[in-house]
């Protein structure tokens, strides 16, 4: 049973294209996240949603648009892809928003390569 | 703002020995959480262990323990009896209530040799 799943696992595309990454969690968690891991392995938060509501947006270009149809799903749509968008994108989820420091569980990651 | 520092880019250990991976954090918050994640070469992020700032006892999970020294603002991960499968990147991270984002360190690559 996969707790946090992402599709696709690999994504290779040309500059200028639009692409989406899907994320689903079956843990019953209220909060979901997108993180980006760059080529130096550094991980940084991009977005956080709680019960379909955006609560964190960390200075991400507006070409990136998260969408949460329900609290179990958080998708990431990227417009006009650029070379610098090449990275591994991780989805994660955790139980609660406030006032906890709940553990975040990560999906397997999506490796995006922009040519 | 929170900041996590991992000063060891790489560590080597022989199988069956213990190893300590260093992590220091910088925060002015009273309440925060500290985490360690493992990232093997296959790429997934695996949660290992959690320590809350108000927890008086060091967290332990099997062969993993967290050496939490609040006054020094350090949260070192100790892996006992290293195994070949422990070879991976290890990330220290922190979060605080109400700001549900993890702030990560730069990671330490651990290599376990036979």
CSV table of C-alpha atoms in Angstrom, one decimal:
chain,number,residue,atom,x,y,z
A,1,UNK,CA,0.0,0.0,0.0
A,2,UNK,CA,1.6,3.2,-1.2
A,3,UNK,CA,1.1,6.0,1.3
A,4,UNK,CA,2.1,9.0,-0.9
A,5,UNK,CA,2.3,8.3,-4.6
A,6,UNK,CA,3.4,10.5,-7.5
A,7,UNK,CA,3.0,10.2,-11.2
A,8,UNK,CA,5.0,10.2,-13.3
A,9,UNK,CA,8.3,9.0,-11.8
A,10,UNK,CA,10.3,10.4,-14.7
A,11,UNK,CA,9.3,13.3,-17.0
A,12,UNK,CA,11.5,14.4,-19.9
A,13,UNK,CA,10.2,17.3,-22.0
A,14,UNK,CA,11.2,20.2,-24.2
A,15,UNK,CA,11.6,23.8,-23.1
A,16,UNK,CA,8.4,25.8,-23.4
A,17,UNK,CA,6.1,22.8,-22.8
A,18,UNK,CA,3.5,22.6,-20.1
A,19,UNK,CA,3.4,19.6,-17.8
A,20,UNK,CA,1.7,18.3,-14.7
A,21,UNK,CA,2.8,16.1,-11.8
A,22,UNK,CA,0.1,14.3,-9.8
A,23,UNK,CA,0.2,13.4,-6.1
A,24,UNK,CA,-2.1,11.3,-4.0
A,25,UNK,CA,-2.0,10.3,-0.3
A,26,UNK,CA,-4.0,7.6,1.3
A,27,UNK,CA,-3.0,8.5,4.9
A,28,UNK,CA,-6.0,10.6,5.6
A,29,UNK,CA,-3.6,13.6,6.2
A,30,UNK,CA,-4.9,17.2,6.1
A,31,UNK,CA,-1.8,18.9,4.7
A,32,UNK,CA,0.1,18.3,1.5
A,33,UNK,CA,3.3,19.8,0.2
A,34,UNK,CA,5.5,20.2,-2.8
A,35,UNK,CA,9.3,20.3,-2.4
A,36,UNK,CA,12.0,20.8,-5.1
A,37,UNK,CA,15.4,19.1,-4.9
A,38,UNK,CA,18.0,20.7,-7.1
A,39,UNK,CA,21.0,19.1,-8.7
A,40,UNK,CA,23.0,19.7,-5.5
A,41,UNK,CA,20.5,17.7,-3.5
A,42,UNK,CA,19.2,20.8,-1.7
A,43,UNK,CA,15.5,20.5,-0.7
A,44,UNK,CA,13.2,23.5,-0.5
A,45,UNK,CA,9.5,23.9,0.1
A,46,UNK,CA,7.5,25.3,-2.8
A,47,UNK,CA,3.8,25.0,-1.7
A,48,UNK,CA,1.7,23.7,1.2
A,49,UNK,CA,-2.0,23.1,1.1
A,50,UNK,CA,-4.3,22.3,4.1
A,51,UNK,CA,-7.7,20.9,3.3
A,52,UNK,CA,-7.5,22.3,-0.3
A,53,UNK,CA,-6.4,25.7,1.0
A,54,UNK,CA,-3.1,27.2,0.0
A,55,UNK,CA,-1.1,28.1,3.2
A,56,UNK,CA,2.5,28.4,1.9
A,57,UNK,CA,3.7,29.8,-1.3
A,58,UNK,CA,7.5,30.2,-1.2
A,59,UNK,CA,8.5,32.7,-3.8
A,60,UNK,CA,7.9,30.3,-6.7
A,61,UNK,CA,7.5,31.6,-10.2
A,62,UNK,CA,3.9,31.9,-11.2
A,63,UNK,CA,4.5,29.4,-14.0
A,64,UNK,CA,4.1,26.8,-11.2
A,65,UNK,CA,0.5,26.4,-10.1
A,66,UNK,CA,-0.6,23.8,-7.5
A,67,UNK,CA,-4.1,22.5,-7.5
A,68,UNK,CA,-5.8,20.5,-4.8
A,69,UNK,CA,-9.1,19.0,-5.9
A,70,UNK,CA,-9.6,17.4,-2.5
A,71,UNK,CA,-7.4,16.9,0.5
A,72,UNK,CA,-6.0,13.6,-0.7
A,73,UNK,CA,-4.7,15.1,-4.0
A,74,UNK,CA,-2.2,17.9,-4.7
A,75,UNK,CA,-1.1,18.3,-8.3
A,76,UNK,CA,1.6,20.6,-9.7
A,77,UNK,CA,1.2,22.2,-13.1
A,78,UNK,CA,4.2,23.9,-14.7
A,79,UNK,CA,3.8,26.2,-17.7
A,80,UNK,CA,6.5,27.2,-20.2
A,81,UNK,CA,9.1,24.9,-18.8
A,82,UNK,CA,12.6,26.2,-18.5
A,83,UNK,CA,16.0,24.4,-18.3
A,84,UNK,CA,16.3,25.6,-14.6
A,85,UNK,CA,13.1,23.7,-13.8
A,86,UNK,CA,15.0,20.4,-14.1
A,87,UNK,CA,15.0,18.9,-10.6
A,88,UNK,CA,13.3,16.2,-8.5
A,89,UNK,CA,9.9,17.2,-7.2
A,90,UNK,CA,8.7,15.6,-4.1
A,91,UNK,CA,5.2,15.6,-2.8
A,92,UNK,CA,4.7,15.1,1.0
A,93,UNK,CA,1.8,15.0,3.5
A,94,UNK,CA,1.3,15.4,7.2
A,95,UNK,CA,-1.5,15.0,9.6
A,96,UNK,CA,-2.3,18.5,10.9
A,97,UNK,CA,-1.7,22.1,10.4
A,98,UNK,CA,-1.7,23.7,13.9
A,99,UNK,CA,-0.2,23.6,16.4
A,100,UNK,CA,1.9,20.6,15.7
A,101,UNK,CA,5.2,19.7,14.2
A,102,UNK,CA,3.9,16.5,12.6
A,103,UNK,CA,6.1,14.2,10.6
A,104,UNK,CA,5.9,14.7,6.8
A,105,UNK,CA,5.9,11.6,4.7
A,106,UNK,CA,7.3,11.9,1.2
A,107,UNK,CA,6.3,10.4,-2.1
A,108,UNK,CA,8.9,8.7,-4.3
A,109,UNK,CA,9.7,11.9,-6.3
A,110,UNK,CA,9.3,12.9,-9.9
A,111,UNK,CA,12.5,13.6,-11.8
A,112,UNK,CA,11.9,16.3,-14.3
A,113,UNK,CA,14.3,16.9,-17.1
A,114,UNK,CA,13.9,19.8,-19.4
A,115,UNK,CA,15.8,19.7,-22.7
B,1,UNK,CA,14.2,32.2,10.5
B,2,UNK,CA,15.2,28.6,10.9
B,3,UNK,CA,18.5,27.3,9.6
B,4,UNK,CA,20.0,23.9,9.6
B,5,UNK,CA,23.7,23.2,9.3
B,6,UNK,CA,25.2,19.9,8.4
B,7,UNK,CA,29.0,20.3,8.3
B,8,UNK,CA,29.9,16.9,7.1
B,9,UNK,CA,29.5,16.5,3.3
B,10,UNK,CA,30.6,12.9,3.5
B,11,UNK,CA,31.3,10.3,6.1
B,12,UNK,CA,32.8,6.8,6.0
B,13,UNK,CA,32.1,4.0,8.4
B,14,UNK,CA,32.9,0.3,8.5
B,15,UNK,CA,30.1,-2.2,8.7
B,16,UNK,CA,28.9,-2.9,12.3
B,17,UNK,CA,30.5,0.3,13.7
B,18,UNK,CA,28.5,3.2,15.0
B,19,UNK,CA,28.5,6.6,13.3
B,20,UNK,CA,27.4,10.1,14.3
B,21,UNK,CA,26.0,12.5,11.7
B,22,UNK,CA,26.1,16.1,12.9
B,23,UNK,CA,23.3,18.6,12.7
B,24,UNK,CA,23.1,22.1,14.3
B,25,UNK,CA,20.1,24.3,14.1
B,26,UNK,CA,19.5,28.0,14.6
B,27,UNK,CA,16.1,29.1,15.8
B,28,UNK,CA,14.6,31.6,18.2
B,29,UNK,CA,11.5,29.6,18.6
B,30,UNK,CA,10.7,27.8,21.9
B,31,UNK,CA,8.7,25.1,20.1
B,32,UNK,CA,10.1,23.2,17.1
B,33,UNK,CA,10.6,19.8,15.7
B,34,UNK,CA,13.7,18.1,14.4
B,35,UNK,CA,13.7,15.4,11.9
B,36,UNK,CA,16.1,13.1,10.1
B,37,UNK,CA,15.4,11.7,6.7
B,38,UNK,CA,17.4,9.1,4.6
B,39,UNK,CA,17.7,9.3,0.9
B,40,UNK,CA,19.1,6.2,-0.7
B,41,UNK,CA,20.4,6.1,-4.2
B,42,UNK,CA,17.0,5.1,-5.4
B,43,UNK,CA,15.9,8.6,-4.5
B,44,UNK,CA,13.0,8.3,-2.1
B,45,UNK,CA,12.9,10.3,1.2
B,46,UNK,CA,12.5,8.0,4.2
B,47,UNK,CA,11.6,9.4,7.6
B,48,UNK,CA,13.9,8.1,10.3
B,49,UNK,CA,13.4,9.9,13.6
B,50,UNK,CA,11.8,12.9,15.2
B,51,UNK,CA,12.6,15.0,18.3
B,52,UNK,CA,10.3,17.6,19.7
B,53,UNK,CA,11.9,20.6,21.4
B,54,UNK,CA,10.1,19.9,24.6
B,55,UNK,CA,11.0,16.2,24.7
B,56,UNK,CA,13.4,15.6,27.6
B,57,UNK,CA,14.5,12.2,26.4
B,58,UNK,CA,16.5,11.6,23.3
B,59,UNK,CA,14.4,9.9,20.6
B,60,UNK,CA,15.3,6.4,19.5
B,61,UNK,CA,14.0,4.3,16.7
B,62,UNK,CA,15.7,0.9,16.4
B,63,UNK,CA,19.3,1.5,15.4
B,64,UNK,CA,18.7,5.2,15.1
B,65,UNK,CA,19.0,7.6,18.0
B,66,UNK,CA,19.0,11.4,18.1
B,67,UNK,CA,21.5,13.0,20.4
B,68,UNK,CA,19.6,16.2,21.3
B,69,UNK,CA,21.5,18.9,23.1
B,70,UNK,CA,19.2,21.8,23.3
B,71,UNK,CA,21.7,24.3,24.8
B,72,UNK,CA,24.1,23.6,22.0
B,73,UNK,CA,21.3,23.6,19.4
B,74,UNK,CA,22.5,20.3,18.1
B,75,UNK,CA,20.5,17.2,17.0
B,76,UNK,CA,23.0,14.6,15.9
B,77,UNK,CA,21.9,11.3,14.4
B,78,UNK,CA,23.6,8.2,15.8
B,79,UNK,CA,23.4,5.0,13.8
B,80,UNK,CA,24.5,2.0,15.7
B,81,UNK,CA,25.8,-1.2,14.1
B,82,UNK,CA,26.0,0.2,10.6
B,83,UNK,CA,24.8,-1.9,7.7
B,84,UNK,CA,25.7,-1.7,4.0
B,85,UNK,CA,22.1,-0.6,3.4
B,86,UNK,CA,22.7,2.5,5.5
B,87,UNK,CA,24.8,4.0,2.6
B,88,UNK,CA,22.7,7.0,1.6
B,89,UNK,CA,22.3,10.8,1.9
B,90,UNK,CA,21.0,11.8,5.3
B,91,UNK,CA,19.1,15.1,5.8
B,92,UNK,CA,18.5,16.9,9.0
B,93,UNK,CA,15.4,19.2,9.0
B,94,UNK,CA,13.3,21.3,11.3
B,95,UNK,CA,9.9,22.8,11.5
B,96,UNK,CA,7.8,24.8,13.9
B,97,UNK,CA,4.1,24.8,14.7
B,98,UNK,CA,2.0,26.9,12.4
B,99,UNK,CA,4.7,27.0,9.7
B,100,UNK,CA,4.3,23.6,8.3
B,101,UNK,CA,7.3,23.5,6.1
B,102,UNK,CA,10.5,21.6,6.6
B,103,UNK,CA,13.7,23.5,6.5
B,104,UNK,CA,16.5,21.1,5.4
B,105,UNK,CA,20.2,21.0,5.8
B,106,UNK,CA,22.5,20.3,2.9
B,107,UNK,CA,22.8,16.6,3.8
B,108,UNK,CA,25.6,14.2,4.6
B,109,UNK,CA,26.5,11.3,2.3
B,110,UNK,CA,27.3,8.2,4.4
B,111,UNK,CA,29.2,5.3,2.9
B,112,UNK,CA,29.3,2.0,4.8
B,113,UNK,CA,32.1,-0.3,3.7
B,114,UNK,CA,32.3,-4.0,4.3
